mmCIF file with all atom_site columns, C-alpha atoms in Angstrom:
data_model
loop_
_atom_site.group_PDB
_atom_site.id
_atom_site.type_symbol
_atom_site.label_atom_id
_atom_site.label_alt_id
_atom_site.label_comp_id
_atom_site.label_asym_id
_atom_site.label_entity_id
_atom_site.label_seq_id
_atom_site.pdbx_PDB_ins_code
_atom_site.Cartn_x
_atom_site.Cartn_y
_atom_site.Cartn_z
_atom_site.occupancy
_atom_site.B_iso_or_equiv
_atom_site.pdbx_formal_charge
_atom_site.auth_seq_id
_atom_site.auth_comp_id
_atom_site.auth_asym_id
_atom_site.auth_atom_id
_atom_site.pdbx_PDB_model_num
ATOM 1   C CA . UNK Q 1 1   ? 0.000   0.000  0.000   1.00 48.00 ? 1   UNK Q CA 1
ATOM 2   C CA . UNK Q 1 2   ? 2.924   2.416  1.172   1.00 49.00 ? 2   UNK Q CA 1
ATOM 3   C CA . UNK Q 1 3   ? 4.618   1.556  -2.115  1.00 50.00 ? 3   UNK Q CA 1
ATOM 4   C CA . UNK Q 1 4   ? 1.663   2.367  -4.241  1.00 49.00 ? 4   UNK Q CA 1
ATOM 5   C CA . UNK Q 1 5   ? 1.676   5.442  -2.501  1.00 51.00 ? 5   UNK Q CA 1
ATOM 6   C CA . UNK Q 1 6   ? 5.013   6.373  -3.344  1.00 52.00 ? 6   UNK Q CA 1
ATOM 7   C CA . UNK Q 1 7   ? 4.267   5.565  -7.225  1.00 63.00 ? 7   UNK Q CA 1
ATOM 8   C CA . UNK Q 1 8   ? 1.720   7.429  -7.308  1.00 58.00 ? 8   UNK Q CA 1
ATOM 9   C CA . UNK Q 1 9   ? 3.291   10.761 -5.632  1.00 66.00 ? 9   UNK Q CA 1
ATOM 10  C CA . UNK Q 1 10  ? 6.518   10.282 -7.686  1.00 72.00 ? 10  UNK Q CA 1
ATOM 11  C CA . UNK Q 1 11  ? 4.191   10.224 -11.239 1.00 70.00 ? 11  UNK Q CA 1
ATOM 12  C CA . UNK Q 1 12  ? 2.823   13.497 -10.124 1.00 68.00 ? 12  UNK Q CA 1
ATOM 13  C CA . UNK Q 1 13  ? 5.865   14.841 -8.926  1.00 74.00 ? 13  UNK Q CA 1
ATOM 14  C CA . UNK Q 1 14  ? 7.456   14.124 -12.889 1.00 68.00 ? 14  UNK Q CA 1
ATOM 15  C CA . UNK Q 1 15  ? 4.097   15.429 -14.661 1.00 70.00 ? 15  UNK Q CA 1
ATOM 16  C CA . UNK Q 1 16  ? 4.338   18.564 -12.299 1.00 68.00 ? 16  UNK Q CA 1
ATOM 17  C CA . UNK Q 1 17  ? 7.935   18.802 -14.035 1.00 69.00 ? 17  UNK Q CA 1
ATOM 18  C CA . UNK Q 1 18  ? 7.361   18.015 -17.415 1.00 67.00 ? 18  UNK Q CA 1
ATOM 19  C CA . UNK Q 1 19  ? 4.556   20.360 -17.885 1.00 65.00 ? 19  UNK Q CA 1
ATOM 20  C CA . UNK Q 1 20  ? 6.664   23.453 -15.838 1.00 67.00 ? 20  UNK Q CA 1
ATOM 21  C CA . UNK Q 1 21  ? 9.598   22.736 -18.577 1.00 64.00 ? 21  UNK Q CA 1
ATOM 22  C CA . UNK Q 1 22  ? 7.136   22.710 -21.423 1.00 61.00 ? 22  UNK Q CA 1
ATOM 23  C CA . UNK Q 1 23  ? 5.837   25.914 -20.235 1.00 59.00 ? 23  UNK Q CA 1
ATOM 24  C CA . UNK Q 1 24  ? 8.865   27.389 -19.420 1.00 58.00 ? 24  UNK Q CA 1
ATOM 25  C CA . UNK Q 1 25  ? 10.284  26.171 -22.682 1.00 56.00 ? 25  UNK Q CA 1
ATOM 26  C CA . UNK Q 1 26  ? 8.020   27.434 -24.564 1.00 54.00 ? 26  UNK Q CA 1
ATOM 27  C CA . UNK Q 1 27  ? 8.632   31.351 -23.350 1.00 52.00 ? 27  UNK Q CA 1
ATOM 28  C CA . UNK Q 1 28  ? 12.364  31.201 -24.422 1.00 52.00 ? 28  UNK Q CA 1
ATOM 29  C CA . UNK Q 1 29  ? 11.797  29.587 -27.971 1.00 55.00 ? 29  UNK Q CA 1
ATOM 30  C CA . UNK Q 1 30  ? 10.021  32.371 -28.305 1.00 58.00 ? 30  UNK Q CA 1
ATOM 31  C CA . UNK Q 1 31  ? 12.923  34.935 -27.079 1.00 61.00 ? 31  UNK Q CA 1
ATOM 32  C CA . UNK Q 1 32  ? 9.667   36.781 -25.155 1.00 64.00 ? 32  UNK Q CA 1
ATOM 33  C CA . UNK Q 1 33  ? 12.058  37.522 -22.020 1.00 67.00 ? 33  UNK Q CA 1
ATOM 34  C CA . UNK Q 1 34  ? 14.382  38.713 -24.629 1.00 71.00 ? 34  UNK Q CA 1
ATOM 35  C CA . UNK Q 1 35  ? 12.099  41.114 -27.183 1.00 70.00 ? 35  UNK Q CA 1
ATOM 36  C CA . UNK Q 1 36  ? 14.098  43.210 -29.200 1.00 72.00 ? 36  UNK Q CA 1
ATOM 37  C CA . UNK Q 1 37  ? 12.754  46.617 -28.962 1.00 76.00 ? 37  UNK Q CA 1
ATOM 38  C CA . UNK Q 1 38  ? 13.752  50.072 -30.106 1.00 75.00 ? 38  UNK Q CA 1
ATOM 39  C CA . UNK Q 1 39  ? 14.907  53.145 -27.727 1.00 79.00 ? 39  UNK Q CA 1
ATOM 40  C CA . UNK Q 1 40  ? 12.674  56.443 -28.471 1.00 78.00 ? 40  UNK Q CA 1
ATOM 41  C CA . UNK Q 1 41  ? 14.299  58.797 -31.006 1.00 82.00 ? 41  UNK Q CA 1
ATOM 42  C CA . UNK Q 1 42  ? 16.415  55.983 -31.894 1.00 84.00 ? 42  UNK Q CA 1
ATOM 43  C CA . UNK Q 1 43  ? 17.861  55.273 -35.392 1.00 87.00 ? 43  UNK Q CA 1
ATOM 44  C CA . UNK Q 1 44  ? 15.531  52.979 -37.509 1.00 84.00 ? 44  UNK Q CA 1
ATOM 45  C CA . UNK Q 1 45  ? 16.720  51.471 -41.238 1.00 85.00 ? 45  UNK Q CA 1
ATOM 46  C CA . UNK Q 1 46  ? 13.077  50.249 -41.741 1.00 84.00 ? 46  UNK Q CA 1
ATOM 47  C CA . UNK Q 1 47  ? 11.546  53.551 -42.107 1.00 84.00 ? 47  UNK Q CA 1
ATOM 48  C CA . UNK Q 1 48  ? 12.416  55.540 -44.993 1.00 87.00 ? 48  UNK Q CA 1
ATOM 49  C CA . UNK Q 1 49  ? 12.574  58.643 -43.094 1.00 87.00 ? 49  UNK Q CA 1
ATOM 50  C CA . UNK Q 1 50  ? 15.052  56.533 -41.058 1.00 87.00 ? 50  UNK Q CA 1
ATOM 51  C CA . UNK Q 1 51  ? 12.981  57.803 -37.711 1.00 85.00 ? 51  UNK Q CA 1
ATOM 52  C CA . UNK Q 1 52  ? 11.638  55.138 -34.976 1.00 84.00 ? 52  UNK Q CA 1
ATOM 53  C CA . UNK Q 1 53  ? 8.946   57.710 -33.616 1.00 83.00 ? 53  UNK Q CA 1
ATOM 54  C CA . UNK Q 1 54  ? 5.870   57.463 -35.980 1.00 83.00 ? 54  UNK Q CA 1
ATOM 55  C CA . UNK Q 1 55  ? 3.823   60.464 -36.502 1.00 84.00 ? 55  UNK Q CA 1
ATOM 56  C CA . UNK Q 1 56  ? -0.210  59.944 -35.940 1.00 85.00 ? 56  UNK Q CA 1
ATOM 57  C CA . UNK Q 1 57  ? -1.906  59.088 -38.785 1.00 88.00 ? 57  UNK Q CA 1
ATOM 58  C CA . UNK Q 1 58  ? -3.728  61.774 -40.125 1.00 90.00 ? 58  UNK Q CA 1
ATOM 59  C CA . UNK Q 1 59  ? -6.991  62.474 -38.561 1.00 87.00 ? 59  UNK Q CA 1
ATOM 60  C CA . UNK Q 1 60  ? -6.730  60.543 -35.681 1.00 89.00 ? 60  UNK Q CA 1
ATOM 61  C CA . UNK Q 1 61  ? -7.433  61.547 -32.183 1.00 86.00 ? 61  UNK Q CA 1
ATOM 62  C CA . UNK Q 1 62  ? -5.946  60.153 -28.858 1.00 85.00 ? 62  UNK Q CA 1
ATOM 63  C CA . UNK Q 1 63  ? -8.205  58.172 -26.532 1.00 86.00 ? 63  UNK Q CA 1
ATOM 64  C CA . UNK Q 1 64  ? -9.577  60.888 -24.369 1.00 81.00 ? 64  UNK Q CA 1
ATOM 65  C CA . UNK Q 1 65  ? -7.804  63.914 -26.270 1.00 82.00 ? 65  UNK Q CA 1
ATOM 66  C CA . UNK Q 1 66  ? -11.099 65.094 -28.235 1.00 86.00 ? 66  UNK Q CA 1
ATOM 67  C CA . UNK Q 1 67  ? -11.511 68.348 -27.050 1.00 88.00 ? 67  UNK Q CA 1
ATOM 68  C CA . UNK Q 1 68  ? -14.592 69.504 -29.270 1.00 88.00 ? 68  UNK Q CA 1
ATOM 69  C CA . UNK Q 1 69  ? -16.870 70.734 -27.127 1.00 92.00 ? 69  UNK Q CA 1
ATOM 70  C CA . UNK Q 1 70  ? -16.331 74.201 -27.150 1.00 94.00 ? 70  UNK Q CA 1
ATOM 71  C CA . UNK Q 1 71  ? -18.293 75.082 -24.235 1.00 97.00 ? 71  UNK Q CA 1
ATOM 72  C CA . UNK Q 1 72  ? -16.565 72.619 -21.456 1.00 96.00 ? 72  UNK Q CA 1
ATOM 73  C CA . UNK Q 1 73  ? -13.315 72.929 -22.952 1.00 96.00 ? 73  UNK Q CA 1
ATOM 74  C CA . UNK Q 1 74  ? -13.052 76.753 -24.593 1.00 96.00 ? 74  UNK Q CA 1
ATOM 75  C CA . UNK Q 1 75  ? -15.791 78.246 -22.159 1.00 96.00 ? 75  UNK Q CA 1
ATOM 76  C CA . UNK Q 1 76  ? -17.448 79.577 -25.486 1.00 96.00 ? 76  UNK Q CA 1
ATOM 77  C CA . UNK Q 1 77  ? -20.645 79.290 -27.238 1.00 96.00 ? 77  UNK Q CA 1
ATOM 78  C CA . UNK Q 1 78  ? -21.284 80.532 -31.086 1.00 95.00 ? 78  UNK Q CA 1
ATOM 79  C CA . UNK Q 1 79  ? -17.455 82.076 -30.673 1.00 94.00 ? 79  UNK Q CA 1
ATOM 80  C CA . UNK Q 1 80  ? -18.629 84.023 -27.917 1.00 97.00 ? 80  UNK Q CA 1
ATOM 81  C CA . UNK Q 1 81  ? -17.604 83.238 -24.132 1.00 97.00 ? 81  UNK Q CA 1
ATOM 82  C CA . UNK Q 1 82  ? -20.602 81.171 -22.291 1.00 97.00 ? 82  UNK Q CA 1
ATOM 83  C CA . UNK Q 1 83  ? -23.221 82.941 -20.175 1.00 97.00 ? 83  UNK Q CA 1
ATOM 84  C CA . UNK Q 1 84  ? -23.742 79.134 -19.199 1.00 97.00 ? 84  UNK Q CA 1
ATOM 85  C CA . UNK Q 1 85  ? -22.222 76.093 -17.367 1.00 97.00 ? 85  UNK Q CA 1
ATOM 86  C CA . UNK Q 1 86  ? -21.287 73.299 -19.406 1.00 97.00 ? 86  UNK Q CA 1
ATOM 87  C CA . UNK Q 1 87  ? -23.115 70.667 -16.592 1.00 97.00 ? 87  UNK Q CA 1
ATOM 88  C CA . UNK Q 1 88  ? -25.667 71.162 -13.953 1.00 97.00 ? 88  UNK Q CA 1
ATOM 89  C CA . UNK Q 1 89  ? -23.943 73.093 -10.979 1.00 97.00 ? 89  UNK Q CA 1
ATOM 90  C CA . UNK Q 1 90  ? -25.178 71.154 -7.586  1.00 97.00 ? 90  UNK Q CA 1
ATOM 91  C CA . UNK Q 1 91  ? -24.306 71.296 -4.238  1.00 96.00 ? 91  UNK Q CA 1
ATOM 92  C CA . UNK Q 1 92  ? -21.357 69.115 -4.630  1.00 98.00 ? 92  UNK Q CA 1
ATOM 93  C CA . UNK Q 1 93  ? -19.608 70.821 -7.707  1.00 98.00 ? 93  UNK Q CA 1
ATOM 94  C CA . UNK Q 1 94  ? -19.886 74.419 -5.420  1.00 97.00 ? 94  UNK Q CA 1
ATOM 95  C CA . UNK Q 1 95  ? -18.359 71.764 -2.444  1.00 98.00 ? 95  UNK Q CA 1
ATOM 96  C CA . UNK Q 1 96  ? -15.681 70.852 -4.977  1.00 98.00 ? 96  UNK Q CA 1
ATOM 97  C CA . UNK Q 1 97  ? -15.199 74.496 -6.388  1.00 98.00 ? 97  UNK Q CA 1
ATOM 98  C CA . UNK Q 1 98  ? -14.471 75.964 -2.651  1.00 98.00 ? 98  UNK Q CA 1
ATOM 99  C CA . UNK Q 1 99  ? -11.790 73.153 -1.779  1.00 98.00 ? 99  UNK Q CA 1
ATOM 100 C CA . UNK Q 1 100 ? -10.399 73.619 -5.408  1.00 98.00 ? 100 UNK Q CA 1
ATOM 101 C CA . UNK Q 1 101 ? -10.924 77.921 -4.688  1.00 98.00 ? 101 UNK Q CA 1
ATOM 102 C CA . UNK Q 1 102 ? -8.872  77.915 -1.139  1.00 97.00 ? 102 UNK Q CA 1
ATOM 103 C CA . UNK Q 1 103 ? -6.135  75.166 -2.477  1.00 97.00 ? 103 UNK Q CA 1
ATOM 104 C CA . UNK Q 1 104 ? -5.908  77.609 -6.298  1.00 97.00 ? 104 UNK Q CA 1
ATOM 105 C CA . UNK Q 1 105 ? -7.190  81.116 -5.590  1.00 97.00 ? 105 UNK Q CA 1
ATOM 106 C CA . UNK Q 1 106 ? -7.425  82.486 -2.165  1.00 97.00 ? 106 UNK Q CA 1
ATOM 107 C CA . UNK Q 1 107 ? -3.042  82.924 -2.298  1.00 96.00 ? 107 UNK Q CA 1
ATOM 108 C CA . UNK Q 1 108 ? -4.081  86.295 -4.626  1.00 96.00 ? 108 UNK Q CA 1
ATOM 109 C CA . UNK Q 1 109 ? -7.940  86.724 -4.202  1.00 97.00 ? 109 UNK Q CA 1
ATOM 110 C CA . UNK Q 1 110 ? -8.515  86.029 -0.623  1.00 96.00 ? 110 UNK Q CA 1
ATOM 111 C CA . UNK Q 1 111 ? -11.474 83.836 0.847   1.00 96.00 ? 111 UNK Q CA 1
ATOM 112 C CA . UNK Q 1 112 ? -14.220 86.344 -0.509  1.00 96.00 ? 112 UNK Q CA 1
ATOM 113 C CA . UNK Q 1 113 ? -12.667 87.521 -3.517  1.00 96.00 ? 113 UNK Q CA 1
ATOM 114 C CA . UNK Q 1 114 ? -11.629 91.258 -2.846  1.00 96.00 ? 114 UNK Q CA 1
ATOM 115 C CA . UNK Q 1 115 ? -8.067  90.871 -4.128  1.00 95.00 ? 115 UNK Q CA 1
ATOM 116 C CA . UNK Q 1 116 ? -6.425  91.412 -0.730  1.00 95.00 ? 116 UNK Q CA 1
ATOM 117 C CA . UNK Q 1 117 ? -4.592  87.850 -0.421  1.00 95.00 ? 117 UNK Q CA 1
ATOM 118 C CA . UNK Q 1 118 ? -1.784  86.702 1.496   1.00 96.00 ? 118 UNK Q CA 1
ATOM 119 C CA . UNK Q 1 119 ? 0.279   87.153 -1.652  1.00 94.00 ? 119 UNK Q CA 1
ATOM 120 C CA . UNK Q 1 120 ? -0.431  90.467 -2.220  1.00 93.00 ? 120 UNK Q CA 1
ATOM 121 C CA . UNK Q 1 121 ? -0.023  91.554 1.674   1.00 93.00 ? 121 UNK Q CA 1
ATOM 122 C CA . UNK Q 1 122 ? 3.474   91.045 1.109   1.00 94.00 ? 122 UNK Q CA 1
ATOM 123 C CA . UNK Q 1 123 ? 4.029   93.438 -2.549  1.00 93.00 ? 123 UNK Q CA 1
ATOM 124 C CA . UNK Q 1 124 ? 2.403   90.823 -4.961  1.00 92.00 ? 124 UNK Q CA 1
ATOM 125 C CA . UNK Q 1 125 ? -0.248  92.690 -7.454  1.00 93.00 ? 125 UNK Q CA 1
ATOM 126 C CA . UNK Q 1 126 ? -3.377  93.367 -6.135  1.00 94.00 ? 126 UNK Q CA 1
ATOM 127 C CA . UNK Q 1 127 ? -5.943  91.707 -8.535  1.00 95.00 ? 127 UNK Q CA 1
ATOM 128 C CA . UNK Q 1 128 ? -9.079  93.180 -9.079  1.00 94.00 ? 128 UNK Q CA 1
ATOM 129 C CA . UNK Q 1 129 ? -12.102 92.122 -6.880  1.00 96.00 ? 129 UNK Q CA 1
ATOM 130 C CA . UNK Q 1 130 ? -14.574 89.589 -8.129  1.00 97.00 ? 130 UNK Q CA 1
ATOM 131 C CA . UNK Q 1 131 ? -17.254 92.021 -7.034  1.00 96.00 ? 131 UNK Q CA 1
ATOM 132 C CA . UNK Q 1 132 ? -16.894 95.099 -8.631  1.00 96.00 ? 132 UNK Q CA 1
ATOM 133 C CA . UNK Q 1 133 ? -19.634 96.138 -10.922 1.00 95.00 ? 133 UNK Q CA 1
ATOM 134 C CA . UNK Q 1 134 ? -17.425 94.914 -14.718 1.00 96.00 ? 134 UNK Q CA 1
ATOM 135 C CA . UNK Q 1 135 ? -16.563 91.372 -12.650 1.00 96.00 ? 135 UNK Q CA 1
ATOM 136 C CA . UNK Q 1 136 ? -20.281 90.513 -11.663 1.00 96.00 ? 136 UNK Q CA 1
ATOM 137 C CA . UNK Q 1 137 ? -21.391 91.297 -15.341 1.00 96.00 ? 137 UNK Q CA 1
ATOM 138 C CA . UNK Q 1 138 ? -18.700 89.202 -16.952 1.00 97.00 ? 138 UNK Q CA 1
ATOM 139 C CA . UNK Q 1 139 ? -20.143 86.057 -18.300 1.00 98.00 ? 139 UNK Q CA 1
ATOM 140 C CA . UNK Q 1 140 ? -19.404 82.471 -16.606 1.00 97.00 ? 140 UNK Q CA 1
ATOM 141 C CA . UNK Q 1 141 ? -16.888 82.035 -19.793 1.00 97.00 ? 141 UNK Q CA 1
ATOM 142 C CA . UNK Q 1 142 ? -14.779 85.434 -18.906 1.00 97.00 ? 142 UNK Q CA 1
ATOM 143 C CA . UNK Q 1 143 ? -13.490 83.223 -15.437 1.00 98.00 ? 143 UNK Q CA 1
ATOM 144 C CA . UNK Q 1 144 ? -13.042 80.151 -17.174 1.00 98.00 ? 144 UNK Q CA 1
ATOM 145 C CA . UNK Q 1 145 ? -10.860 81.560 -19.835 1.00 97.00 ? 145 UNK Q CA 1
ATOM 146 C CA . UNK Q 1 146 ? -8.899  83.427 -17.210 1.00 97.00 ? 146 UNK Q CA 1
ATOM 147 C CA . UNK Q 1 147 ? -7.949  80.262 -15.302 1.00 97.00 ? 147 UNK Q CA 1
ATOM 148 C CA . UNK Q 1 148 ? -6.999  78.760 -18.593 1.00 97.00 ? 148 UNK Q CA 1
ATOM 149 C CA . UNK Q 1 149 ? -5.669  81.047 -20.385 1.00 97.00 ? 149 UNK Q CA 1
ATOM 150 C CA . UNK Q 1 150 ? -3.891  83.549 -18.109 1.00 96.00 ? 150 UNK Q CA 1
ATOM 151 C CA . UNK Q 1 151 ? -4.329  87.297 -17.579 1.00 94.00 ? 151 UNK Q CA 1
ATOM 152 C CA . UNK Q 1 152 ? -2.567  90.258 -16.960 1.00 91.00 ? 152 UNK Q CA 1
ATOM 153 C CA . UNK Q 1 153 ? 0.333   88.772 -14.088 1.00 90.00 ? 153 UNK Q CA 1
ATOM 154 C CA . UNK Q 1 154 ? -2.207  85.515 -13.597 1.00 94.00 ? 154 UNK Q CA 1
ATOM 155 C CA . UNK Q 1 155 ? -0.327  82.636 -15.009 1.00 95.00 ? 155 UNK Q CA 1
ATOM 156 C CA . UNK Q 1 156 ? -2.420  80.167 -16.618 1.00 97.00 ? 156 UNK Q CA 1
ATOM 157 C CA . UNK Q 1 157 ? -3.928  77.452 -14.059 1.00 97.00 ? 157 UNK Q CA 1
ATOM 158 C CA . UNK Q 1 158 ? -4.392  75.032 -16.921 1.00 96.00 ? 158 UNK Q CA 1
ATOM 159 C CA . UNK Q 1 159 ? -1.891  72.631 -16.144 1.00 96.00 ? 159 UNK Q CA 1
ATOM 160 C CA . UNK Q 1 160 ? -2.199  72.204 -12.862 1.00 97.00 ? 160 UNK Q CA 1
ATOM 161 C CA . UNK Q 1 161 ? -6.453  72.602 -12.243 1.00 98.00 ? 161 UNK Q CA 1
ATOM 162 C CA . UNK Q 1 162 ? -8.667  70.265 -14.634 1.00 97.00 ? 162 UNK Q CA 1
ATOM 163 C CA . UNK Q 1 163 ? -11.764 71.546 -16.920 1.00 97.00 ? 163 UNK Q CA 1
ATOM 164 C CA . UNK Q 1 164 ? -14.551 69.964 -14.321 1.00 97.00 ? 164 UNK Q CA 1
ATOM 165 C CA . UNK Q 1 165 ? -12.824 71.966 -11.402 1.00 98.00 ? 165 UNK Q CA 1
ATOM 166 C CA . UNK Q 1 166 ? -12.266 75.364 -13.383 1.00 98.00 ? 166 UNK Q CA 1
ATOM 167 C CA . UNK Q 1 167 ? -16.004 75.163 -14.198 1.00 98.00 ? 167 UNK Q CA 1
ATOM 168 C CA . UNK Q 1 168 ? -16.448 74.416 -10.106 1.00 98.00 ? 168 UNK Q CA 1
ATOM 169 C CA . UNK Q 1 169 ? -14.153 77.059 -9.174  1.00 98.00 ? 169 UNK Q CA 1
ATOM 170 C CA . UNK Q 1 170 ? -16.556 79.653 -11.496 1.00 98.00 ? 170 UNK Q CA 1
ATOM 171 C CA . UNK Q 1 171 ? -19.488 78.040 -9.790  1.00 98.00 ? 171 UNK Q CA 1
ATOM 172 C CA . UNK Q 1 172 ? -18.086 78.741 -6.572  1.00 98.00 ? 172 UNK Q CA 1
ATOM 173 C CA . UNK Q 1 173 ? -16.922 82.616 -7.781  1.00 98.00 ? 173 UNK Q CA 1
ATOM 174 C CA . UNK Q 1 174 ? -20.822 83.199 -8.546  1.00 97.00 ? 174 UNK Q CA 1
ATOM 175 C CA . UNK Q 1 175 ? -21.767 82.234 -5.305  1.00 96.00 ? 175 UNK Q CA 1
ATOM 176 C CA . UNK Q 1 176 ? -19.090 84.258 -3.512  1.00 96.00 ? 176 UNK Q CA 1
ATOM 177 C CA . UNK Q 1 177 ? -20.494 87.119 -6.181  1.00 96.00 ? 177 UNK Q CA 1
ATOM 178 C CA . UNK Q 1 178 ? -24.101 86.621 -4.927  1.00 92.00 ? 178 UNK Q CA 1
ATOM 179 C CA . UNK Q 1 179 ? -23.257 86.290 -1.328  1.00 90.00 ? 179 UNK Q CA 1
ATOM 180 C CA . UNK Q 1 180 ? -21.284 89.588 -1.239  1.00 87.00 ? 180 UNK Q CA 1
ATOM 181 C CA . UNK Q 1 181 ? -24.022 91.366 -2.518  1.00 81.00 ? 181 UNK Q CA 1
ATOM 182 C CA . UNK Q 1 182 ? -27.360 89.623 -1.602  1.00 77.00 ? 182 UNK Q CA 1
ATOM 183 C CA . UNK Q 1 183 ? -30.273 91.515 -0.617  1.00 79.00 ? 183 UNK Q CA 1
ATOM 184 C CA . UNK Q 1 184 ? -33.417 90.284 1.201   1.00 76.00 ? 184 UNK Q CA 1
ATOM 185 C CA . UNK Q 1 185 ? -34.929 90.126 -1.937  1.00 78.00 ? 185 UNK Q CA 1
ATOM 186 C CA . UNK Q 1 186 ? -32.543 87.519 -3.367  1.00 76.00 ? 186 UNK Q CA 1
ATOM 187 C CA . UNK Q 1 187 ? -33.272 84.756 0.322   1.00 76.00 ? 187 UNK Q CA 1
ATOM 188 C CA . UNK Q 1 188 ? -35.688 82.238 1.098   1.00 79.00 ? 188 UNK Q CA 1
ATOM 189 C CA . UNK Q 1 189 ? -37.805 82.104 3.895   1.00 84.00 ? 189 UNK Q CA 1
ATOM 190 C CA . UNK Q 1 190 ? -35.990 79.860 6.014   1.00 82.00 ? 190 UNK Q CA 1
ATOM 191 C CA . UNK Q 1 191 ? -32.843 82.076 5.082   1.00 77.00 ? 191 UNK Q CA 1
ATOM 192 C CA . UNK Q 1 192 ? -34.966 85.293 6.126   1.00 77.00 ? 192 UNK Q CA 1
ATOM 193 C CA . UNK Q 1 193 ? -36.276 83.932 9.135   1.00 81.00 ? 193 UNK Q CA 1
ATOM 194 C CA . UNK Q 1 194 ? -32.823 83.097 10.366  1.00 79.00 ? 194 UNK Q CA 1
ATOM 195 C CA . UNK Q 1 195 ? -31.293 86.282 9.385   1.00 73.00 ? 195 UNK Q CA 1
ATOM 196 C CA . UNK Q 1 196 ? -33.968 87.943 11.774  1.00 75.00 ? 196 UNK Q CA 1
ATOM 197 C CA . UNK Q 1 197 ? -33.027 85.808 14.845  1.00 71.00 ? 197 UNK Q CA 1
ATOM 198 C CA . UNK Q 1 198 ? -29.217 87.263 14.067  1.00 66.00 ? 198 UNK Q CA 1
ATOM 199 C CA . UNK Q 1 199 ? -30.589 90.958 13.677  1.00 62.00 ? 199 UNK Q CA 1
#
């Protein structure tokens, strides 16, 4: 019985084996581990142009790189800057527009927007504050371009904040724009009713 055993362990044990060596046969044939490849910018003679980078083929667009919505990406409609937001603005894309404000904005425009940041406290340019009578006009588009394209001594923000949190940090401008100069007029009820407890 103890014999049998021992058959029977040592035929697995050599199956094991001989289908391991197949396998790992089978990768070396093949010179996978060993796959010739090409460095970037390297020297090619199987391109004419002699060139191992390949240019796009004509027409083609990048997974993710099609940029044709002019409103999201340009913050213009019919060539003109928006008056609109590309996407509904909630309560969590204002949420998302304050964090993104405070981390981007409030070094030069300070937590309300008058221009008076920490920055400019110590000889930076004072930029203009969000609520003077041009800067409420100014369409939704007007910030949105800013942050993307520069102005003035603002560098351009367009590396470093992405289109969906631009579009949240104008969100969050508006409010910031409606709160510094709400009336009664422009509350709710419950809003009135606990501004009256305060008064």
């Amino acid at each position: 019985m103890l014999s049998g055993y021992m058959t029977l362990s040592t035929r697995a044990t050599a199956v094991a084996l001989g289908v391991l060596a197949v396998a790992g046969s089978g990768c070396f044939e093949q010179d996978m581990a060993n796959e010739g490849r090409l460095k970037p910018l390297e020297a090619s003679e199987f391109f004419e142009d002699g060139m191992t980078a390949r240019q796009p083929v004509e027409g083609t667009v990048a997974r993710g790189q099609l940029f044709n919505d002019d409103h999201l990406y340009r913050g213009m409609v019919d060539g003109a800057l928006a008056e609109t937001f590309p996407f509904e603005v909630t309560a969590d894309v204002l949420e998302r527009g304050r964090e993104r404000y405070e981390i981007f904005c409030t070094p030069c425009h300070d937590q309300i927007g008058t221009g008076n940041g920490i920055v400019v406290q110590r000889g930076f340019r004072r930029p203009s504050s969000f609520h003077v009578d041009a800067l409420r006009a100014a369409p939704a588009g007007h910030f949105y371009d800013v942050m993307t394209n520069g102005f003035g001594t603002m560098p351009s923000y367009a590396a470093q904040v992405p289109v969906e949190d631009r579009w949240a940090i104008v969100a969050y401008i508006r409010a910031l724009q409606l709160a510094q100069n709400a009336t009664d007029a422009d509350l709710g009820p419950q809003d009135l009713e606990q501004l009256g407890e305060r008064r």
